[in-house]
Short mmCIF file of C-alpha atoms in Angstrom, two decimals:
data_model
loop_
_atom_site.label_atom_id
_atom_site.label_comp_id
_atom_site.label_asym_id
_atom_site.label_seq_id
_atom_site.Cartn_x
_atom_site.Cartn_y
_atom_site.Cartn_z
CA UNK B 6 117.55 -4.17 94.69
CA UNK B 7 115.01 -3.25 97.35
CA UNK B 8 112.40 -5.53 95.83
CA UNK B 9 113.83 -8.92 95.16
CA UNK B 10 116.35 -9.80 97.74
CA UNK B 11 114.85 -13.12 98.61
CA UNK B 12 116.57 -15.51 96.19
CA UNK B 13 116.99 -19.27 96.57
CA UNK B 14 118.36 -20.58 99.80
CA UNK B 15 115.43 -19.47 101.99
CA UNK B 16 114.79 -22.03 104.70
CA UNK B 17 111.13 -21.25 105.58
CA UNK B 18 108.60 -24.06 105.01
CA UNK B 19 106.94 -24.33 101.60
CA UNK B 20 110.48 -23.76 100.33
CA UNK B 21 110.25 -25.50 97.01
CA UNK B 22 107.01 -23.72 95.79
CA UNK B 23 108.49 -20.43 97.02
CA UNK B 24 111.85 -21.02 95.27
CA UNK B 25 110.01 -21.78 92.04
CA UNK B 26 107.94 -18.67 92.37
CA UNK B 27 110.99 -16.56 93.12
CA UNK B 28 112.86 -17.99 90.14
CA UNK B 29 109.93 -17.46 87.80
CA UNK B 30 109.26 -13.93 88.97
CA UNK B 31 112.91 -13.02 88.74
CA UNK B 32 112.99 -14.22 85.13
CA UNK B 33 109.79 -12.41 84.46
CA UNK B 34 111.27 -9.20 85.82
CA UNK B 35 114.46 -9.67 83.78
CA UNK B 36 112.66 -10.38 80.56
CA UNK B 37 110.22 -7.51 81.06
CA UNK B 38 113.05 -5.06 81.77
CA UNK B 39 114.95 -6.26 78.72
CA UNK B 40 112.27 -6.69 76.05
CA UNK B 41 108.88 -5.44 77.40
CA UNK B 42 105.48 -6.90 77.94
CA UNK B 43 104.74 -7.42 74.24
CA UNK B 44 107.53 -9.95 73.95
CA UNK B 45 107.03 -11.67 77.34
CA UNK B 46 106.75 -15.33 76.64
CA UNK B 47 105.91 -18.10 79.19
CA UNK B 48 108.29 -20.62 77.53
CA UNK B 49 111.18 -18.06 77.73
CA UNK B 50 110.35 -17.43 81.33
CA UNK B 51 110.38 -21.13 82.11
CA UNK B 52 113.66 -21.57 80.35
CA UNK B 53 115.37 -18.67 82.06
CA UNK B 54 114.04 -19.72 85.44
CA UNK B 55 115.00 -23.34 84.86
CA UNK B 56 111.55 -24.42 85.70
CA UNK B 57 109.23 -26.77 83.80
CA UNK B 58 107.08 -25.04 81.14
CA UNK B 59 103.99 -26.84 82.27
CA UNK B 60 104.46 -25.56 85.82
CA UNK B 61 104.57 -21.90 84.50
CA UNK B 62 101.60 -22.42 82.26
CA UNK B 63 99.54 -24.13 84.91
CA UNK B 64 100.30 -21.70 87.65
CA UNK B 65 100.46 -18.28 85.85
CA UNK B 66 98.52 -19.01 82.70
CA UNK B 67 99.63 -16.00 80.62
CA UNK B 68 101.97 -13.07 80.56
CA UNK B 69 99.48 -10.80 82.48
CA UNK B 70 99.16 -13.41 85.16
CA UNK B 71 103.02 -13.40 85.56
CA UNK B 72 103.16 -9.61 85.79
CA UNK B 73 100.35 -9.39 88.25
CA UNK B 74 102.05 -11.85 90.53
CA UNK B 75 105.37 -10.04 90.08
CA UNK B 76 103.67 -6.88 91.27
CA UNK B 77 102.12 -8.70 94.20
CA UNK B 78 105.57 -10.02 95.15
CA UNK B 79 107.20 -6.51 94.80
CA UNK B 80 104.55 -5.12 97.18
CA UNK B 81 105.07 -8.04 99.63
CA UNK B 82 108.84 -7.84 99.60
CA UNK B 83 109.40 -4.05 99.39
CA UNK B 84 111.07 -2.53 102.43
CA UNK B 85 108.98 -1.30 105.49
CA UNK B 86 109.03 2.36 106.14
CA UNK B 87 111.75 4.03 108.07
CA UNK B 88 110.84 6.04 111.26
CA UNK B 89 113.21 8.94 111.79
CA UNK B 90 111.28 11.12 114.29
CA UNK B 91 110.49 13.97 111.97
CA UNK B 92 108.25 14.28 108.94
CA UNK B 93 111.06 15.62 106.79
CA UNK B 94 113.31 12.68 107.82
CA UNK B 95 110.59 10.20 107.07
CA UNK B 96 109.67 11.69 103.68
CA UNK B 97 113.38 11.94 102.78
CA UNK B 98 113.79 8.25 103.59
CA UNK B 99 110.74 7.44 101.46
CA UNK B 100 112.06 9.67 98.53
CA UNK B 101 115.57 8.04 98.68
CA UNK B 102 114.04 4.60 98.56
CA UNK B 103 111.86 5.44 95.53
CA UNK B 104 114.99 7.19 93.96
CA UNK B 105 117.29 4.22 94.48
CA UNK B 106 114.63 1.96 92.92
CA UNK B 107 113.83 4.04 89.87
CA UNK B 108 117.52 4.94 89.18
CA UNK B 109 118.69 1.33 89.41
CA UNK B 110 119.22 0.12 85.83
CA UNK B 111 117.17 -3.08 86.16
CA UNK B 112 114.47 -1.77 88.43
CA UNK B 113 113.99 1.44 86.59
CA UNK B 114 113.56 -0.45 83.35
CA UNK B 115 111.21 -2.91 85.05
CA UNK B 116 108.96 -0.08 86.30
CA UNK B 117 108.90 1.59 82.91
CA UNK B 118 108.01 -1.71 81.27
CA UNK B 119 105.24 -2.50 83.75
CA UNK B 120 103.78 1.02 83.48
CA UNK B 121 103.86 0.82 79.67
CA UNK B 122 102.19 -2.62 79.85
CA UNK B 123 99.48 -1.21 82.09
CA UNK B 124 98.47 1.19 79.37
CA UNK B 125 97.23 -1.71 77.16
CA UNK B 126 96.57 -4.58 79.54
CA UNK B 127 93.77 -4.18 82.13
CA UNK B 128 95.00 -6.84 84.43
CA UNK B 129 98.39 -5.33 84.71
CA UNK B 130 96.70 -1.98 85.21
CA UNK B 131 94.81 -3.31 88.19
CA UNK B 132 97.86 -5.05 89.63
CA UNK B 133 99.90 -1.78 89.24
CA UNK B 134 97.24 0.22 91.07
CA UNK B 135 97.18 -2.27 93.89
CA UNK B 136 100.97 -2.12 94.11
CA UNK B 137 100.95 1.65 94.59
CA UNK B 138 97.98 1.37 96.97
CA UNK B 139 99.96 -0.98 99.21
CA UNK B 140 103.16 1.21 98.98
CA UNK B 141 101.34 4.42 99.74
CA UNK B 142 99.47 2.73 102.59
CA UNK B 143 102.77 1.55 104.08
CA UNK B 144 104.19 5.09 104.29
CA UNK B 145 101.08 7.22 104.94
CA UNK B 146 101.15 6.64 108.73
CA UNK B 147 104.30 8.75 109.00
CA UNK B 148 102.02 11.73 108.35
CA UNK B 149 99.65 10.58 111.11
CA UNK B 150 102.68 10.57 113.41
CA UNK B 151 103.60 14.07 112.27
CA UNK B 152 100.02 15.18 113.10
CA UNK B 153 100.38 13.66 116.57
CA UNK B 154 103.66 15.45 117.04
CA UNK B 155 102.03 18.76 115.92
CA UNK B 156 104.23 19.08 112.86
CA UNK B 157 101.41 19.31 110.38
CA UNK B 158 97.75 20.28 110.74
CA UNK B 159 95.06 17.81 111.93
CA UNK B 160 93.18 16.54 108.77
CA UNK B 161 96.28 16.32 106.58
CA UNK B 162 95.84 13.56 104.02
CA UNK B 163 98.78 11.25 104.50
CA UNK B 164 98.28 9.41 101.21
CA UNK B 165 98.34 12.68 99.25
CA UNK B 166 101.61 13.67 100.95
CA UNK B 167 103.27 10.34 100.12
CA UNK B 168 102.17 10.56 96.49
CA UNK B 169 103.53 14.09 96.28
CA UNK B 170 106.95 12.72 97.35
CA UNK B 171 107.06 10.12 94.60
CA UNK B 172 105.43 12.14 91.86
CA UNK B 173 108.47 14.23 90.75
CA UNK B 174 110.59 11.18 90.59
CA UNK B 175 108.10 9.29 88.44
CA UNK B 176 107.74 12.46 86.30
CA UNK B 177 111.55 12.15 85.62
CA UNK B 178 111.28 8.51 84.89
CA UNK B 179 108.42 8.78 82.42
CA UNK B 180 108.01 12.27 81.17
CA UNK B 181 110.99 14.61 81.30
CA UNK B 182 113.48 11.65 81.35
CA UNK B 183 115.99 13.47 83.51
CA UNK B 184 118.36 11.68 85.93
CA UNK B 185 116.65 10.58 89.13
CA UNK B 186 119.34 11.70 91.59
CA UNK B 187 119.49 12.26 95.31
CA UNK B 188 119.04 16.03 94.87
CA UNK B 189 115.71 15.37 93.10
CA UNK B 190 114.67 12.97 95.93
CA UNK B 191 115.64 15.50 98.65
CA UNK B 192 113.84 18.31 96.87
CA UNK B 193 110.69 16.30 96.49
CA UNK B 194 110.66 15.34 100.17
CA UNK B 195 111.51 18.95 101.25
CA UNK B 196 108.79 20.52 99.12
CA UNK B 197 106.12 18.02 100.33
CA UNK B 198 107.08 18.61 103.98
CA UNK B 199 106.85 22.35 103.63
CA UNK B 200 103.56 22.20 101.84
CA UNK B 201 102.13 19.61 104.31
CA UNK B 202 103.02 21.95 107.21
CA UNK B 203 101.32 24.87 105.45
CA UNK B 204 98.08 22.81 105.05
CA UNK B 205 98.31 22.16 101.31
CA UNK B 206 97.31 18.56 101.81
CA UNK B 207 94.28 18.96 104.08
CA UNK B 208 91.41 16.66 103.23
CA UNK B 209 88.75 18.55 101.31
CA UNK B 210 86.22 18.27 104.13
CA UNK B 211 88.75 19.78 106.57
CA UNK B 212 89.72 22.51 104.21
CA UNK B 213 86.12 23.82 104.20
CA UNK B 214 86.44 24.67 107.91
CA UNK B 215 90.08 25.74 108.34
CA UNK B 216 91.79 27.94 105.70
CA UNK B 217 95.51 27.55 105.21
CA UNK B 218 97.86 30.18 106.58
CA UNK B 219 98.20 32.23 103.38
CA UNK B 220 94.66 33.29 103.09
CA UNK B 221 95.75 36.32 100.95
CA UNK B 222 95.84 34.25 97.73
CA UNK B 223 92.89 32.69 96.00
CA UNK B 224 92.50 29.12 94.77
CA UNK B 225 93.78 27.07 97.68
CA UNK X 27 86.40 14.99 49.20
CA UNK X 28 89.86 14.06 50.46
CA UNK X 29 92.18 16.55 52.01
CA UNK X 30 94.45 16.49 48.96
CA UNK X 31 91.54 17.41 46.75
CA UNK X 32 90.59 20.32 49.00
CA UNK X 33 92.56 22.53 46.59
CA UNK X 34 91.74 26.20 45.78
CA UNK X 35 90.37 28.54 48.40
CA UNK X 36 93.31 28.68 50.60
CA UNK X 37 95.24 31.90 50.45
CA UNK X 38 98.32 31.31 52.55
CA UNK X 39 101.25 29.56 50.85
CA UNK X 40 101.95 26.01 51.95
CA UNK X 41 98.27 25.60 52.75
CA UNK X 42 97.84 22.22 51.07
CA UNK X 43 100.97 20.76 52.73
CA UNK X 44 99.76 22.09 56.07
CA UNK X 45 96.37 20.55 55.65
CA UNK X 46 97.83 17.22 54.75
CA UNK X 47 100.08 17.30 57.78
CA UNK X 48 97.17 18.22 60.05
CA UNK X 49 95.02 15.35 58.73
CA UNK X 50 97.83 12.85 59.01
CA UNK X 51 98.76 13.88 62.54
CA UNK X 52 95.12 13.84 63.66
CA UNK X 53 94.73 10.34 62.27
CA UNK X 54 98.03 9.34 63.93
CA UNK X 55 96.83 10.69 67.26
CA UNK X 56 93.40 8.88 66.98
CA UNK X 57 94.99 5.52 66.13
CA UNK X 58 97.65 5.85 68.79
CA UNK X 59 95.04 6.62 71.44
CA UNK X 60 92.80 3.72 70.26
CA UNK X 61 95.37 0.97 69.60
CA UNK X 62 98.83 2.06 70.76
CA UNK X 63 102.18 2.42 68.99
CA UNK X 64 102.72 -1.30 68.40
CA UNK X 65 99.66 -1.36 66.07
CA UNK X 66 100.34 1.99 64.37
CA UNK X 67 100.45 1.37 60.64
CA UNK X 68 101.23 3.99 57.96
CA UNK X 69 98.62 2.55 55.61
CA UNK X 70 95.89 2.88 58.22
CA UNK X 71 96.94 6.45 58.96
CA UNK X 72 96.82 7.32 55.21
CA UNK X 73 93.43 5.72 54.89
CA UNK X 74 91.94 7.45 57.95
CA UNK X 75 93.49 10.82 56.88
CA UNK X 76 92.24 10.33 53.32
CA UNK X 77 95.77 11.00 52.08
CA UNK X 78 97.71 8.98 49.55
CA UNK X 79 99.78 6.21 51.02
CA UNK X 80 102.98 7.25 49.19
CA UNK X 81 102.66 10.74 50.60
CA UNK X 82 102.66 9.34 54.19
CA UNK X 83 105.54 6.94 53.54
CA UNK X 84 107.66 9.48 51.72
CA UNK X 85 107.15 12.22 54.28
CA UNK X 86 107.10 10.36 57.61
CA UNK X 87 108.84 7.09 56.74
CA UNK X 88 107.75 4.98 59.71
CA UNK X 89 105.53 5.08 62.89
CA UNK X 90 108.26 6.69 64.94
CA UNK X 91 108.51 9.46 62.38
CA UNK X 92 104.79 10.12 62.62
CA UNK X 93 104.83 10.16 66.46
CA UNK X 94 107.91 12.47 66.58
CA UNK X 95 106.08 14.91 64.29
CA UNK X 96 102.89 14.65 66.26
CA UNK X 97 104.77 15.62 69.39
CA UNK X 98 106.39 18.50 67.54
CA UNK X 99 102.98 19.74 66.39
CA UNK X 100 101.53 19.24 70.00
CA UNK X 101 104.40 21.52 71.30
CA UNK X 102 103.85 24.08 68.53
CA UNK X 103 100.06 24.20 69.02
CA UNK X 104 99.76 23.98 72.71
CA UNK X 105 98.44 27.07 74.47
CA UNK X 106 100.64 29.91 75.54
CA UNK X 107 100.83 30.48 79.24
CA UNK X 108 98.32 32.61 81.14
CA UNK X 109 99.55 35.56 83.22
CA UNK X 110 97.37 36.26 86.33
CA UNK X 111 99.61 38.49 88.32
CA UNK X 112 100.40 36.02 91.10
CA UNK X 113 102.46 32.88 91.20
CA UNK X 114 99.61 30.82 92.68
CA UNK X 115 97.33 32.06 89.97
CA UNK X 116 99.75 31.30 87.23
CA UNK X 117 100.55 27.79 88.63
CA UNK X 118 96.84 27.08 88.97
CA UNK X 119 96.28 28.06 85.36
CA UNK X 120 99.09 25.70 84.38
CA UNK X 121 97.82 22.91 86.56
CA UNK X 122 94.22 23.24 85.14
CA UNK X 123 95.56 23.24 81.63
CA UNK X 124 97.49 19.97 82.23
CA UNK X 125 94.51 18.59 84.21
CA UNK X 126 92.11 19.27 81.35
CA UNK X 127 94.43 17.67 78.86
CA UNK X 128 95.15 14.55 80.83
CA UNK X 129 91.56 13.98 81.94
CA UNK X 130 90.24 14.39 78.36
CA UNK X 131 89.44 10.90 77.07
CA UNK X 132 91.27 11.16 73.72
CA UNK X 133 94.18 13.27 75.00
CA UNK X 134 94.69 11.24 78.11
CA UNK X 135 94.79 7.99 76.09
CA UNK X 136 97.16 9.68 73.64
CA UNK X 137 99.58 10.80 76.35
CA UNK X 138 99.50 7.32 77.90
CA UNK X 139 100.18 5.77 74.47
CA UNK X 140 103.06 8.09 73.67
CA UNK X 141 104.65 7.58 77.04
CA UNK X 142 104.32 3.86 76.72
CA UNK X 143 105.82 3.99 73.23
CA UNK X 144 108.72 6.01 74.49
CA UNK X 145 109.74 3.16 76.75
CA UNK X 146 110.69 1.03 73.79
CA UNK X 147 111.29 3.54 70.91
CA UNK X 148 114.30 5.80 71.19
CA UNK X 149 113.14 8.36 68.63
CA UNK X 150 109.72 8.75 70.46
CA UNK X 151 111.65 9.08 73.78
CA UNK X 152 113.66 11.93 72.32
CA UNK X 153 110.64 13.58 70.87
CA UNK X 154 108.69 13.23 74.14
CA UNK X 155 111.61 14.73 76.09
CA UNK X 156 111.71 17.75 73.66
CA UNK X 157 107.91 18.17 74.01
CA UNK X 158 108.26 18.54 77.83
CA UNK X 159 111.33 20.76 77.41
CA UNK X 160 109.29 23.12 75.26
CA UNK X 161 106.23 23.13 77.60
CA UNK X 162 108.26 23.59 80.71
CA UNK X 163 110.22 26.44 79.00
CA UNK X 164 106.87 28.09 78.04
CA UNK X 165 105.72 28.32 81.70
CA UNK X 166 108.98 28.68 83.64
CA UNK X 167 109.07 32.48 83.14
CA UNK X 168 106.15 32.90 85.51
CA UNK X 169 108.55 32.07 88.26
CA UNK X 170 110.94 34.73 87.13
CA UNK X 171 108.08 37.21 87.27
CA UNK X 172 107.26 35.95 90.84
CA UNK X 173 110.95 36.55 91.77
CA UNK X 174 110.71 40.06 90.33
CA UNK X 175 107.52 40.68 92.39
CA UNK X 176 109.34 39.36 95.52
CA UNK X 177 106.96 36.42 95.89
CA UNK X 178 109.71 33.76 95.85
CA UNK X 179 113.35 33.96 96.64
CA UNK X 180 115.94 34.90 94.02
CA UNK X 181 117.59 31.84 92.59
CA UNK X 182 114.39 29.79 92.52
CA UNK X 183 114.51 27.29 89.62
CA UNK X 184 111.45 27.97 87.57
CA UNK X 185 111.68 24.74 85.55
CA UNK X 186 111.64 22.68 88.81
CA UNK X 187 108.56 24.58 90.01
CA UNK X 188 106.71 23.93 86.78
CA UNK X 189 107.58 20.24 86.86
CA UNK X 190 106.41 20.02 90.38
CA UNK X 191 102.96 21.33 89.33
CA UNK X 192 102.59 18.63 86.59
CA UNK X 193 104.17 15.69 88.43
CA UNK X 194 101.21 14.80 90.68
CA UNK X 195 98.86 14.80 87.66
CA UNK X 196 101.13 12.51 85.65
CA UNK X 197 101.53 10.22 88.72
CA UNK X 198 97.68 9.84 88.73
CA UNK X 199 97.66 9.23 84.95
CA UNK X 200 100.40 6.60 84.97
CA UNK X 201 100.95 5.19 88.50
CA UNK X 202 98.08 5.45 90.93
CA UNK X 203 95.47 5.71 88.14
CA UNK X 204 93.26 7.92 90.20
CA UNK X 205 90.85 10.57 88.56
CA UNK X 206 92.73 13.67 87.47
CA UNK X 207 90.24 16.24 88.78
CA UNK X 208 90.45 20.02 89.49
CA UNK X 209 90.96 19.39 93.22
CA UNK X 210 94.17 17.45 92.30
CA UNK X 211 95.25 20.28 89.98
CA UNK X 212 94.62 23.02 92.59
CA UNK X 213 96.35 21.01 95.30
CA UNK X 214 99.46 20.50 93.03
CA UNK X 215 99.58 24.22 92.21
CA UNK X 216 99.03 25.27 95.88
CA UNK X 217 101.79 22.95 97.15
CA UNK X 218 104.23 24.11 94.53
CA UNK X 219 103.58 27.72 95.29
CA UNK X 220 103.97 27.25 99.09
CA UNK X 221 107.15 25.21 98.65
CA UNK X 222 108.57 27.80 96.10
CA UNK X 223 107.97 30.71 98.55
CA UNK X 224 109.78 28.77 101.31
CA UNK X 225 112.83 28.18 99.02
CA UNK X 226 112.40 24.50 98.28
CA UNK X 227 113.20 25.06 94.57
CA UNK X 228 116.33 27.10 94.92
CA UNK X 229 119.02 26.09 92.41
CA UNK X 230 121.74 24.01 94.12
CA UNK X 231 124.39 26.69 93.74
CA UNK X 232 122.16 29.23 95.42
CA UNK X 233 121.16 26.76 98.17
CA UNK X 234 124.83 26.61 99.31
CA UNK X 235 124.75 30.31 100.24
CA UNK X 236 121.25 30.91 101.50
CA UNK X 237 119.40 28.37 103.66
CA UNK X 238 115.62 28.15 103.51
CA UNK X 239 113.54 29.58 106.25
CA UNK X 240 113.10 26.36 108.15
CA UNK X 241 116.64 25.85 109.20
CA UNK X 242 115.62 23.65 112.15
CA UNK X 243 115.25 20.55 110.04
CA UNK X 244 118.06 18.75 108.24
CA UNK X 245 118.20 17.49 104.67
CA UNK X 246 116.80 20.52 102.75
#
């Protein structure tokens, strides 16, 4: 839903190539979500996308090539961050975006399939890592803004805060298999905001100098 | 000498059956970590475990049966929780245990393989869910003890706190693919302890009545 809104009918130049890519990647995502990486076949993708088989073979080469390009497209097309004016507002917007994506039937299945594929396919593993790197990089500046507003301490690691918001939702998707609902999203955002304010996500070099507010307990 | 021939010398009843199970499940874990669920074969497991093939087929039936029993054994044999006297100490002990497991080459590969298998195999999915249910249930009482000591508010959901400690480590294992080091473990424990003290993990019914301390921000 958030990722693949650009179907056919786009008017920008390069339209035909872009349309073929969109159709092929949509078919790739559908087949991945339905049957997984092990059963992803270029001929099936071509057929579902209504694109010539040779085009798919020539341009993407193999299933890992398709999945890598799908992840690139997902990173390109995913929504820009929302700016609400507070850290909690921004983190809640981020958590809700992740929550809507992972709880969507097709998208949730697609993420599970890609993560499972990455376990055994190095190219998919690299592409997945780059996808998260882009998404985390898109949202991390909201923590810089919170530092500028004085909401969280100087030296807070924005990328760690953003990962902390997503992590409980991915834990539900992959480990505990519980529903990924708005309450879980809001709890993840709220907890990350509180911990960030208290200095739990200071970069290690900063943490040497300044201790967090609760110095009465060891191990921080 | 095969496990089945190991014969006399054991005193406790059921010793031979238990030894066979241990050998078969160790072989299952090894093969899963090395080659994944899709290539898990009962004959290979029997051969590596030095156990008769018919024993493995009769007792476990198929690969999903092996993995389900492996997860049951992992839940049975995993370490009991540590009691340190403070919530942060207990959560740090939990985080370090998860961190050591997931960063261990064999265990990390095994968890990734099982989680990937659960995406496409319903029986593995159910067994994985039960595994986490047992592990979360083992550690959740440390939050009850923290409530009794007045460290965190009454009505804090212990299971949510324990999941919040594990989640960033699983996110590294499966999504961002960053190293799972002690710093990540301590940060996860520290953030969860701070957020728990501030009321971020109150059960929804409790949250209706009592607002957390930072009432100046919406969305909690």
